[in-house]
Amino acid sequence: MKFECNRSKLTEAVTNVQRAVSSKSTMPALEGILIKTEDNKITLFGYDLDICITTSIQGVTVKEGAAIITAKLFSEIIRKLPEETITIEVDEKNIVYISSGKVDYKIIGLPASDYPEIPIIRSSDAINIDGEILSSMIRQTIYAVSDKDIKPAHKGSLFEIENGSIRIVSVDGYRLAIRTEKIAYNGEKNFIVPGKSLLEVTKLINENTESIDIISSGRHIIFKIGDYSVISRLIEGEFMNYKTSIPSVHSTELKVNTRKFINTIERMSLLLTDKMKSPIRCYIDDNLIQTTCNTPLGQAKDELDVVMNGENVEIGFNNKFLLDALRYSETDEVRLQLNGALSPMVVTPTEGDSFLFLLLPMRITK
């Protein structure tokens, strides 16, 4: 194999593909990037058996072929090369020669045959969605993906596509995040995508990403993002029936300025540490939220004007979980619905139904 290409374009491709490369593996091939050359096109693959990121750049193919190059070393070398044109050659013994200007490297590669088989998704049934919208949907729900192994299905987000809409749902046992948007797709699909894979999808979306194709088939899914493809395994198993967790009634409803409430909770949080997990206590009465926090470090209290309908209530929350729900709402105002001190709080926009966040309270003592 031998080819020439632009250093900047290769560096960008390697940087992005490298995120799917395993840092430590019993299979040396998984710590490398698979490079294939054909018809003046250089294709790169990073794969850790769960997620694969692949892309192609233009170059000049002198001799077609394929080889595996250790990702970390390869990335560091090409980033430091002095000229914009790079020549890379791999001989029959998988020795890799990299040259640019007066700089030459000779490193050890691996045969392409050592690379595991990359999943092939055979389906033309694509769900098309605006890149900025998908990025927003993932960002506003991924915070509630579980990081525990108690129920593997909850380590990912549920995608529900039906009736011309797409819904992403995440749950971790303490909170629930739902984000919904309309799309031009009339079919029905349900699948669970690992949170790690969704994070990589968001990293590849930028202001130039007009639309993304999502294709699921069997046990895998592919996100086509510009010149990149992210192939991920899907999580098997049963996702919780989240709809039964959403309260059907409420006794108290508030309209709150999001930024002001965030500032209030952040002030209370100054007295909290990882070892001191006291609840933020909220007493809601007469168009006012009175917040207090009491820990061995001291006491704090604050007040915030709100628009209130319904009964007075005193309720406690984990400060981090409450801040997440407020920050990821990404709206100037939110609607808070409560039904006593022990029922979940529902957070929604004041207009529309693009998101719904649910947060379990912490038990407080009088």
mmCIF file of C-alpha atoms in Angstrom:
data_model
loop_
_atom_site.group_PDB
_atom_site.id
_atom_site.type_symbol
_atom_site.label_atom_id
_atom_site.label_comp_id
_atom_site.label_asym_id
_atom_site.label_seq_id
_atom_site.Cartn_x
_atom_site.Cartn_y
_atom_site.Cartn_z
ATOM 1 C CA MET A 1 0.000 0.000 0.000
ATOM 2 C CA LYS A 2 1.213 3.479 -0.836
ATOM 3 C CA PHE A 3 -0.567 6.841 -0.990
ATOM 4 C CA GLU A 4 -0.156 10.585 -0.654
ATOM 5 C CA CYS A 5 -2.596 12.922 1.082
ATOM 6 C CA ASN A 6 -3.042 16.264 2.825
ATOM 7 C CA ARG A 7 -1.694 16.293 6.382
ATOM 8 C CA SER A 8 -4.451 18.516 7.833
ATOM 9 C CA LYS A 9 -7.244 16.384 6.423
ATOM 10 C CA LEU A 10 -5.591 13.174 7.567
ATOM 11 C CA THR A 11 -5.001 14.601 11.050
ATOM 12 C CA GLU A 12 -8.666 15.559 11.404
ATOM 13 C CA ALA A 13 -9.804 12.144 10.204
ATOM 14 C CA VAL A 14 -7.436 10.268 12.518
ATOM 15 C CA THR A 15 -8.427 12.430 15.505
ATOM 16 C CA ASN A 16 -12.112 11.645 15.035
ATOM 17 C CA VAL A 17 -11.746 7.979 14.137
ATOM 18 C CA GLN A 18 -9.324 7.421 17.020
ATOM 19 C CA ARG A 19 -12.120 8.008 19.546
ATOM 20 C CA ALA A 20 -13.513 4.579 18.700
ATOM 21 C CA VAL A 21 -10.143 2.867 19.106
ATOM 22 C CA SER A 22 -9.650 0.725 22.179
ATOM 23 C CA SER A 23 -6.956 2.132 24.494
ATOM 24 C CA LYS A 24 -6.273 -1.256 26.102
ATOM 25 C CA SER A 25 -7.204 -4.531 24.477
ATOM 26 C CA THR A 26 -6.078 -8.139 24.392
ATOM 27 C CA MET A 27 -6.339 -7.759 20.596
ATOM 28 C CA PRO A 28 -3.478 -5.505 19.387
ATOM 29 C CA ALA A 29 -5.411 -4.760 16.180
ATOM 30 C CA LEU A 30 -8.104 -2.940 18.171
ATOM 31 C CA GLU A 31 -5.501 -0.425 19.369
ATOM 32 C CA GLY A 32 -4.869 0.558 15.766
ATOM 33 C CA ILE A 33 -6.605 2.316 12.893
ATOM 34 C CA LEU A 34 -7.392 0.251 9.821
ATOM 35 C CA ILE A 35 -6.495 2.163 6.639
ATOM 36 C CA LYS A 36 -7.659 1.098 3.182
ATOM 37 C CA THR A 37 -6.760 2.763 -0.117
ATOM 38 C CA GLU A 38 -8.726 2.422 -3.331
ATOM 39 C CA ASP A 39 -9.423 4.720 -6.317
ATOM 40 C CA ASN A 40 -7.629 7.716 -4.772
ATOM 41 C CA LYS A 41 -9.759 7.380 -1.634
ATOM 42 C CA ILE A 42 -8.280 6.702 1.807
ATOM 43 C CA THR A 43 -10.736 5.126 4.262
ATOM 44 C CA LEU A 44 -10.018 4.938 7.982
ATOM 45 C CA PHE A 45 -11.711 2.758 10.619
ATOM 46 C CA GLY A 46 -11.613 2.853 14.410
ATOM 47 C CA TYR A 47 -13.438 0.011 16.185
ATOM 48 C CA ASP A 48 -13.584 -1.303 19.752
ATOM 49 C CA LEU A 49 -16.188 -4.040 19.076
ATOM 50 C CA ASP A 50 -18.983 -1.797 20.434
ATOM 51 C CA ILE A 51 -18.669 1.282 18.244
ATOM 52 C CA CYS A 52 -16.997 1.936 14.893
ATOM 53 C CA ILE A 53 -16.203 5.372 13.449
ATOM 54 C CA THR A 54 -15.204 5.500 9.808
ATOM 55 C CA THR A 55 -14.532 8.196 7.210
ATOM 56 C CA SER A 56 -12.840 8.701 3.851
ATOM 57 C CA ILE A 57 -10.578 11.455 2.530
ATOM 58 C CA GLN A 58 -9.233 12.111 -0.933
ATOM 59 C CA GLY A 59 -5.597 11.342 -1.781
ATOM 60 C CA VAL A 60 -3.412 9.914 -4.489
ATOM 61 C CA THR A 61 -3.259 6.137 -4.472
ATOM 62 C CA VAL A 62 0.061 4.839 -5.777
ATOM 63 C CA LYS A 63 -0.622 1.256 -4.707
ATOM 64 C CA GLU A 64 -3.907 -0.052 -3.302
ATOM 65 C CA GLY A 65 -3.945 -2.048 -0.098
ATOM 66 C CA ALA A 66 -4.799 -2.058 3.592
ATOM 67 C CA ALA A 67 -2.957 -2.127 6.910
ATOM 68 C CA ILE A 68 -3.372 -1.412 10.621
ATOM 69 C CA ILE A 69 -1.317 1.375 12.220
ATOM 70 C CA THR A 70 -1.125 1.917 15.983
ATOM 71 C CA ALA A 71 -3.535 4.802 16.586
ATOM 72 C CA LYS A 72 -1.801 6.756 19.356
ATOM 73 C CA LEU A 73 1.635 6.785 17.730
ATOM 74 C CA PHE A 74 0.225 7.425 14.261
ATOM 75 C CA SER A 75 -1.799 10.382 15.516
ATOM 76 C CA GLU A 76 1.185 11.933 17.286
ATOM 77 C CA ILE A 77 3.448 11.509 14.255
ATOM 78 C CA ILE A 78 1.195 13.060 11.634
ATOM 79 C CA ARG A 79 0.319 15.959 13.931
ATOM 80 C CA LYS A 80 4.024 16.881 14.176
ATOM 81 C CA LEU A 81 4.952 16.540 10.504
ATOM 82 C CA PRO A 82 6.288 19.752 8.919
ATOM 83 C CA GLU A 83 4.711 19.733 5.440
ATOM 84 C CA GLU A 84 1.116 19.566 4.210
ATOM 85 C CA THR A 85 1.825 16.599 1.920
ATOM 86 C CA ILE A 86 2.360 13.176 3.508
ATOM 87 C CA THR A 87 3.464 9.958 1.854
ATOM 88 C CA ILE A 88 2.643 6.676 3.580
ATOM 89 C CA GLU A 89 3.828 3.287 2.378
ATOM 90 C CA VAL A 90 3.405 -0.186 3.900
ATOM 91 C CA ASP A 91 5.561 -3.059 2.655
ATOM 92 C CA GLU A 92 4.921 -6.815 2.586
ATOM 93 C CA LYS A 93 6.191 -7.203 6.167
ATOM 94 C CA ASN A 94 3.775 -4.507 7.400
ATOM 95 C CA ILE A 95 6.530 -1.980 8.028
ATOM 96 C CA VAL A 96 5.033 1.514 7.745
ATOM 97 C CA TYR A 97 7.067 4.327 6.168
ATOM 98 C CA ILE A 98 5.823 7.876 6.782
ATOM 99 C CA SER A 99 7.525 10.844 5.159
ATOM 100 C CA SER A 100 6.855 14.574 4.926
ATOM 101 C CA GLY A 101 9.479 17.031 3.714
ATOM 102 C CA LYS A 102 12.786 15.971 5.253
ATOM 103 C CA VAL A 103 11.163 13.912 8.003
ATOM 104 C CA ASP A 104 10.951 10.114 7.730
ATOM 105 C CA TYR A 105 9.482 7.538 10.114
ATOM 106 C CA LYS A 106 9.641 3.779 10.033
ATOM 107 C CA ILE A 107 7.236 2.022 12.404
ATOM 108 C CA ILE A 108 5.704 -1.426 12.798
ATOM 109 C CA GLY A 109 2.177 -2.039 11.522
ATOM 110 C CA LEU A 110 -0.142 -5.031 11.504
ATOM 111 C CA PRO A 111 -1.791 -6.917 8.641
ATOM 112 C CA ALA A 112 -5.328 -5.821 7.784
ATOM 113 C CA SER A 113 -6.439 -9.444 8.153
ATOM 114 C CA ASP A 114 -6.002 -9.090 11.954
ATOM 115 C CA TYR A 115 -8.814 -6.522 12.104
ATOM 116 C CA PRO A 116 -12.188 -7.823 13.314
ATOM 117 C CA GLU A 117 -15.090 -7.840 10.901
ATOM 118 C CA ILE A 118 -16.987 -4.569 10.940
ATOM 119 C CA PRO A 119 -20.799 -4.905 11.100
ATOM 120 C CA ILE A 120 -22.584 -4.389 7.796
ATOM 121 C CA ILE A 121 -26.040 -2.813 7.979
ATOM 122 C CA ARG A 122 -28.147 -3.893 5.030
ATOM 123 C CA SER A 123 -31.119 -1.554 4.918
ATOM 124 C CA SER A 124 -32.164 1.414 2.826
ATOM 125 C CA ASP A 125 -34.840 2.532 5.290
ATOM 126 C CA ALA A 126 -33.257 5.727 6.615
ATOM 127 C CA ILE A 127 -34.645 8.135 9.187
ATOM 128 C CA ASN A 128 -33.531 11.634 8.251
ATOM 129 C CA ILE A 129 -33.249 14.341 10.912
ATOM 130 C CA ASP A 130 -31.709 17.807 11.141
ATOM 131 C CA GLY A 131 -28.241 17.603 12.708
ATOM 132 C CA GLU A 132 -28.765 20.462 15.175
ATOM 133 C CA ILE A 133 -32.067 18.985 16.341
ATOM 134 C CA LEU A 134 -30.581 15.520 16.919
ATOM 135 C CA SER A 135 -27.651 17.040 18.807
ATOM 136 C CA SER A 136 -30.078 18.980 21.008
ATOM 137 C CA MET A 137 -32.207 15.891 21.652
ATOM 138 C CA ILE A 138 -29.218 13.803 22.711
ATOM 139 C CA ARG A 139 -27.757 16.594 24.839
ATOM 140 C CA GLN A 140 -31.041 17.118 26.694
ATOM 141 C CA THR A 141 -31.520 13.443 27.540
ATOM 142 C CA ILE A 142 -28.116 11.799 27.875
ATOM 143 C CA TYR A 143 -27.575 13.233 31.363
ATOM 144 C CA ALA A 144 -30.211 10.786 32.633
ATOM 145 C CA VAL A 145 -28.587 7.663 31.124
ATOM 146 C CA SER A 146 -27.664 5.215 33.875
ATOM 147 C CA ASP A 147 -23.977 4.567 34.593
ATOM 148 C CA LYS A 148 -24.719 1.397 36.596
ATOM 149 C CA ASP A 149 -24.997 -2.205 35.393
ATOM 150 C CA ILE A 150 -28.174 -3.019 37.310
ATOM 151 C CA LYS A 151 -30.265 -2.892 34.124
ATOM 152 C CA PRO A 152 -28.153 -2.815 30.938
ATOM 153 C CA ALA A 153 -30.993 -1.341 28.860
ATOM 154 C CA HIS A 154 -30.827 1.847 30.920
ATOM 155 C CA LYS A 155 -27.173 2.415 29.970
ATOM 156 C CA GLY A 156 -28.548 3.690 26.696
ATOM 157 C CA SER A 157 -31.341 5.890 25.370
ATOM 158 C CA LEU A 158 -34.564 4.518 23.946
ATOM 159 C CA PHE A 159 -35.453 5.805 20.470
ATOM 160 C CA GLU A 160 -39.164 5.634 19.689
ATOM 161 C CA ILE A 161 -40.178 6.526 16.148
ATOM 162 C CA GLU A 162 -43.915 6.577 15.441
ATOM 163 C CA ASN A 163 -46.656 8.789 14.001
ATOM 164 C CA GLY A 164 -44.191 11.137 12.296
ATOM 165 C CA SER A 165 -42.218 11.900 15.448
ATOM 166 C CA ILE A 166 -39.004 10.786 17.132
ATOM 167 C CA ARG A 167 -38.716 10.490 20.888
ATOM 168 C CA ILE A 168 -35.516 9.902 22.886
ATOM 169 C CA VAL A 169 -35.927 8.611 26.446
ATOM 170 C CA SER A 170 -33.296 8.160 29.162
ATOM 171 C CA VAL A 171 -33.773 6.917 32.724
ATOM 172 C CA ASP A 172 -31.451 6.066 35.609
ATOM 173 C CA GLY A 173 -33.811 5.186 38.461
ATOM 174 C CA TYR A 174 -33.853 8.697 39.951
ATOM 175 C CA ARG A 175 -34.800 10.791 36.945
ATOM 176 C CA LEU A 176 -36.368 10.537 33.527
ATOM 177 C CA ALA A 177 -35.658 12.689 30.458
ATOM 178 C CA ILE A 178 -37.847 12.707 27.338
ATOM 179 C CA ARG A 179 -37.285 14.774 24.207
ATOM 180 C CA THR A 180 -39.656 14.753 21.214
ATOM 181 C CA GLU A 181 -39.521 16.232 17.705
ATOM 182 C CA LYS A 182 -41.500 15.886 14.479
ATOM 183 C CA ILE A 183 -39.762 14.172 11.527
ATOM 184 C CA ALA A 184 -40.677 13.264 7.958
ATOM 185 C CA TYR A 185 -40.850 9.511 8.585
ATOM 186 C CA ASN A 186 -44.052 7.510 8.839
ATOM 187 C CA GLY A 187 -42.685 4.135 9.901
ATOM 188 C CA GLU A 188 -42.391 2.703 13.399
ATOM 189 C CA LYS A 189 -39.132 1.689 15.076
ATOM 190 C CA ASN A 190 -37.886 1.170 18.628
ATOM 191 C CA PHE A 191 -34.252 0.603 19.626
ATOM 192 C CA ILE A 192 -31.836 1.380 22.461
ATOM 193 C CA VAL A 193 -28.537 3.107 21.629
ATOM 194 C CA PRO A 194 -25.644 3.045 24.150
ATOM 195 C CA GLY A 195 -24.950 6.383 25.803
ATOM 196 C CA LYS A 196 -21.275 6.168 24.803
ATOM 197 C CA SER A 197 -22.220 5.909 21.132
ATOM 198 C CA LEU A 198 -24.563 8.891 21.359
ATOM 199 C CA LEU A 199 -21.796 11.007 22.876
ATOM 200 C CA GLU A 200 -19.580 10.230 19.882
ATOM 201 C CA VAL A 201 -22.411 11.161 17.530
ATOM 202 C CA THR A 202 -22.725 14.615 19.137
ATOM 203 C CA LYS A 203 -18.964 15.209 18.849
ATOM 204 C CA LEU A 204 -19.151 14.778 15.068
ATOM 205 C CA ILE A 205 -22.078 17.167 14.628
ATOM 206 C CA ASN A 206 -21.113 20.766 13.883
ATOM 207 C CA GLU A 207 -22.640 23.899 12.370
ATOM 208 C CA ASN A 208 -22.086 22.468 8.870
ATOM 209 C CA THR A 209 -24.090 19.301 9.579
ATOM 210 C CA GLU A 210 -27.338 19.840 7.699
ATOM 211 C CA SER A 211 -28.932 16.443 8.188
ATOM 212 C CA ILE A 212 -28.195 12.981 9.527
ATOM 213 C CA ASP A 213 -29.392 9.598 8.300
ATOM 214 C CA ILE A 214 -30.151 6.989 10.952
ATOM 215 C CA ILE A 215 -30.376 3.384 9.751
ATOM 216 C CA SER A 216 -31.074 0.505 12.125
ATOM 217 C CA SER A 217 -31.009 -3.151 11.244
ATOM 218 C CA GLY A 218 -30.906 -6.152 13.522
ATOM 219 C CA ARG A 219 -28.432 -5.594 16.331
ATOM 220 C CA HIS A 220 -26.698 -2.499 14.942
ATOM 221 C CA ILE A 221 -27.355 1.086 13.942
ATOM 222 C CA ILE A 222 -25.511 3.570 11.767
ATOM 223 C CA PHE A 223 -25.517 7.367 11.995
ATOM 224 C CA LYS A 224 -24.333 9.015 8.777
ATOM 225 C CA ILE A 225 -22.952 12.442 9.672
ATOM 226 C CA GLY A 226 -21.377 14.291 6.752
ATOM 227 C CA ASP A 227 -18.273 12.340 5.714
ATOM 228 C CA TYR A 228 -18.407 10.170 8.843
ATOM 229 C CA SER A 229 -20.334 7.075 9.792
ATOM 230 C CA VAL A 230 -20.830 5.912 13.381
ATOM 231 C CA ILE A 231 -21.764 2.244 13.595
ATOM 232 C CA SER A 232 -22.907 1.060 17.009
ATOM 233 C CA ARG A 233 -24.258 -2.098 18.501
ATOM 234 C CA LEU A 234 -27.744 -1.743 19.961
ATOM 235 C CA ILE A 235 -28.542 -2.687 23.540
ATOM 236 C CA GLU A 236 -30.772 -5.712 23.837
ATOM 237 C CA GLY A 237 -33.251 -6.013 26.658
ATOM 238 C CA GLU A 238 -36.427 -4.412 27.884
ATOM 239 C CA PHE A 239 -36.571 -0.690 28.578
ATOM 240 C CA MET A 240 -38.803 0.330 31.475
ATOM 241 C CA ASN A 241 -42.409 1.304 30.800
ATOM 242 C CA TYR A 242 -41.595 4.932 31.472
ATOM 243 C CA LYS A 243 -45.094 6.227 30.690
ATOM 244 C CA THR A 244 -46.457 4.707 33.901
ATOM 245 C CA SER A 245 -43.902 6.746 35.894
ATOM 246 C CA ILE A 246 -45.260 10.106 34.728
ATOM 247 C CA PRO A 247 -47.849 11.442 37.207
ATOM 248 C CA SER A 248 -51.287 11.956 35.659
ATOM 249 C CA VAL A 249 -52.320 14.614 38.183
ATOM 250 C CA HIS A 250 -50.652 17.397 40.142
ATOM 251 C CA SER A 251 -51.697 19.561 43.069
ATOM 252 C CA THR A 252 -49.148 22.365 42.584
ATOM 253 C CA GLU A 253 -47.901 24.071 39.425
ATOM 254 C CA LEU A 254 -45.191 26.715 39.159
ATOM 255 C CA LYS A 255 -43.802 28.870 36.403
ATOM 256 C CA VAL A 256 -40.141 29.603 37.211
ATOM 257 C CA ASN A 257 -37.371 31.687 35.670
ATOM 258 C CA THR A 258 -34.826 28.990 34.845
ATOM 259 C CA ARG A 259 -31.638 31.029 35.251
ATOM 260 C CA LYS A 260 -32.729 32.547 38.563
ATOM 261 C CA PHE A 261 -33.653 29.126 39.958
ATOM 262 C CA ILE A 262 -30.309 27.694 38.810
ATOM 263 C CA ASN A 263 -28.495 30.544 40.571
ATOM 264 C CA THR A 264 -30.462 29.853 43.754
ATOM 265 C CA ILE A 265 -29.638 26.131 43.752
ATOM 266 C CA GLU A 266 -25.979 26.838 42.973
ATOM 267 C CA ARG A 267 -25.798 29.120 46.025
ATOM 268 C CA MET A 268 -27.272 26.370 48.218
ATOM 269 C CA SER A 269 -24.867 23.827 46.703
ATOM 270 C CA LEU A 270 -21.822 25.663 48.045
ATOM 271 C CA LEU A 271 -22.433 23.888 51.358
ATOM 272 C CA LEU A 272 -22.586 20.445 49.766
ATOM 273 C CA THR A 273 -19.763 18.020 48.970
ATOM 274 C CA ASP A 274 -19.589 14.404 47.808
ATOM 275 C CA LYS A 275 -19.507 13.376 51.483
ATOM 276 C CA MET A 276 -22.322 15.728 52.492
ATOM 277 C CA LYS A 277 -25.409 14.922 50.442
ATOM 278 C CA SER A 278 -28.138 16.752 52.281
ATOM 279 C CA PRO A 279 -31.226 17.658 50.247
ATOM 280 C CA ILE A 280 -31.974 21.128 49.004
ATOM 281 C CA ARG A 281 -35.220 21.874 50.821
ATOM 282 C CA CYS A 282 -37.839 23.866 48.895
ATOM 283 C CA TYR A 283 -40.862 25.339 50.643
ATOM 284 C CA ILE A 284 -43.383 26.594 48.101
ATOM 285 C CA ASP A 285 -45.991 29.038 49.359
ATOM 286 C CA ASP A 286 -47.727 32.224 48.161
ATOM 287 C CA ASN A 287 -45.862 32.641 44.819
ATOM 288 C CA LEU A 288 -42.517 32.081 46.512
ATOM 289 C CA ILE A 289 -39.929 29.282 46.668
ATOM 290 C CA GLN A 290 -37.943 29.395 49.897
ATOM 291 C CA THR A 291 -34.820 27.234 49.567
ATOM 292 C CA THR A 292 -32.647 26.103 52.461
ATOM 293 C CA CYS A 293 -29.612 23.870 52.886
ATOM 294 C CA ASN A 294 -28.249 22.637 56.206
ATOM 295 C CA THR A 295 -24.962 20.689 56.434
ATOM 296 C CA PRO A 296 -22.058 20.417 58.916
ATOM 297 C CA LEU A 297 -20.434 23.233 56.920
ATOM 298 C CA GLY A 298 -23.237 25.647 57.737
ATOM 299 C CA GLN A 299 -26.662 26.870 56.690
ATOM 300 C CA ALA A 300 -27.977 28.802 53.698
ATOM 301 C CA LYS A 301 -31.358 30.114 52.598
ATOM 302 C CA ASP A 302 -32.738 32.040 49.658
ATOM 303 C CA GLU A 303 -36.048 33.119 48.143
ATOM 304 C CA LEU A 304 -37.318 33.225 44.572
ATOM 305 C CA ASP A 305 -40.528 34.739 43.217
ATOM 306 C CA VAL A 306 -42.589 32.372 41.053
ATOM 307 C CA VAL A 307 -46.049 32.162 39.514
ATOM 308 C CA MET A 308 -47.892 29.545 41.544
ATOM 309 C CA ASN A 309 -51.180 27.685 41.302
ATOM 310 C CA GLY A 310 -52.367 25.085 43.776
ATOM 311 C CA GLU A 311 -51.362 23.842 47.188
ATOM 312 C CA ASN A 312 -48.378 24.753 49.344
ATOM 313 C CA VAL A 313 -45.724 22.040 49.456
ATOM 314 C CA GLU A 314 -42.370 21.348 51.111
ATOM 315 C CA ILE A 315 -40.078 19.033 49.169
ATOM 316 C CA GLY A 316 -36.385 18.118 48.978
ATOM 317 C CA PHE A 317 -34.121 17.380 46.009
ATOM 318 C CA ASN A 318 -30.617 16.187 45.235
ATOM 319 C CA ASN A 319 -28.887 19.412 44.168
ATOM 320 C CA LYS A 320 -27.056 17.885 41.190
ATOM 321 C CA PHE A 321 -30.148 16.187 39.790
ATOM 322 C CA LEU A 322 -32.204 19.362 40.146
ATOM 323 C CA LEU A 323 -29.497 21.450 38.461
ATOM 324 C CA ASP A 324 -29.266 18.982 35.571
ATOM 325 C CA ALA A 325 -33.005 19.166 34.926
ATOM 326 C CA LEU A 326 -32.943 22.966 34.944
ATOM 327 C CA ARG A 327 -29.777 23.393 32.854
ATOM 328 C CA TYR A 328 -30.757 20.901 30.175
ATOM 329 C CA SER A 329 -34.178 22.463 29.739
ATOM 330 C CA GLU A 330 -32.390 25.184 27.748
ATOM 331 C CA THR A 331 -35.402 27.498 28.060
ATOM 332 C CA ASP A 332 -35.869 30.854 29.804
ATOM 333 C CA GLU A 333 -38.793 29.550 31.847
ATOM 334 C CA VAL A 334 -39.959 26.106 32.925
ATOM 335 C CA ARG A 335 -43.171 24.697 34.325
ATOM 336 C CA LEU A 336 -42.831 22.604 37.508
ATOM 337 C CA GLN A 337 -45.631 20.239 38.495
ATOM 338 C CA LEU A 338 -45.749 18.612 41.921
ATOM 339 C CA ASN A 339 -48.117 16.358 43.815
ATOM 340 C CA GLY A 340 -46.936 16.437 47.401
ATOM 341 C CA ALA A 341 -43.591 15.872 49.063
ATOM 342 C CA LEU A 342 -43.028 12.266 47.966
ATOM 343 C CA SER A 343 -44.192 12.230 44.334
ATOM 344 C CA PRO A 344 -41.874 12.974 41.381
ATOM 345 C CA MET A 345 -41.620 16.522 40.074
ATOM 346 C CA VAL A 346 -42.309 17.032 36.371
ATOM 347 C CA VAL A 347 -40.378 19.727 34.466
ATOM 348 C CA THR A 348 -41.752 20.856 31.094
ATOM 349 C CA PRO A 349 -41.494 23.931 28.866
ATOM 350 C CA THR A 350 -44.084 26.645 29.477
ATOM 351 C CA GLU A 351 -45.147 26.277 25.845
ATOM 352 C CA GLY A 352 -45.245 23.110 23.766
ATOM 353 C CA ASP A 353 -44.171 19.597 24.739
ATOM 354 C CA SER A 354 -40.678 19.234 23.288
ATOM 355 C CA PHE A 355 -39.289 17.869 26.559
ATOM 356 C CA LEU A 356 -40.363 16.336 29.845
ATOM 357 C CA PHE A 357 -37.999 15.760 32.740
ATOM 358 C CA LEU A 358 -39.029 13.832 35.833
ATOM 359 C CA LEU A 359 -37.120 14.013 39.119
ATOM 360 C CA LEU A 360 -37.628 11.921 42.249
ATOM 361 C CA PRO A 361 -37.518 13.900 45.511
ATOM 362 C CA MET A 362 -35.395 13.142 48.555
ATOM 363 C CA ARG A 363 -37.179 12.411 51.797
ATOM 364 C CA ILE A 364 -36.853 15.267 54.247
ATOM 365 C CA THR A 365 -37.303 15.286 58.007
ATOM 366 C CA LYS A 366 -39.201 17.992 59.798
#
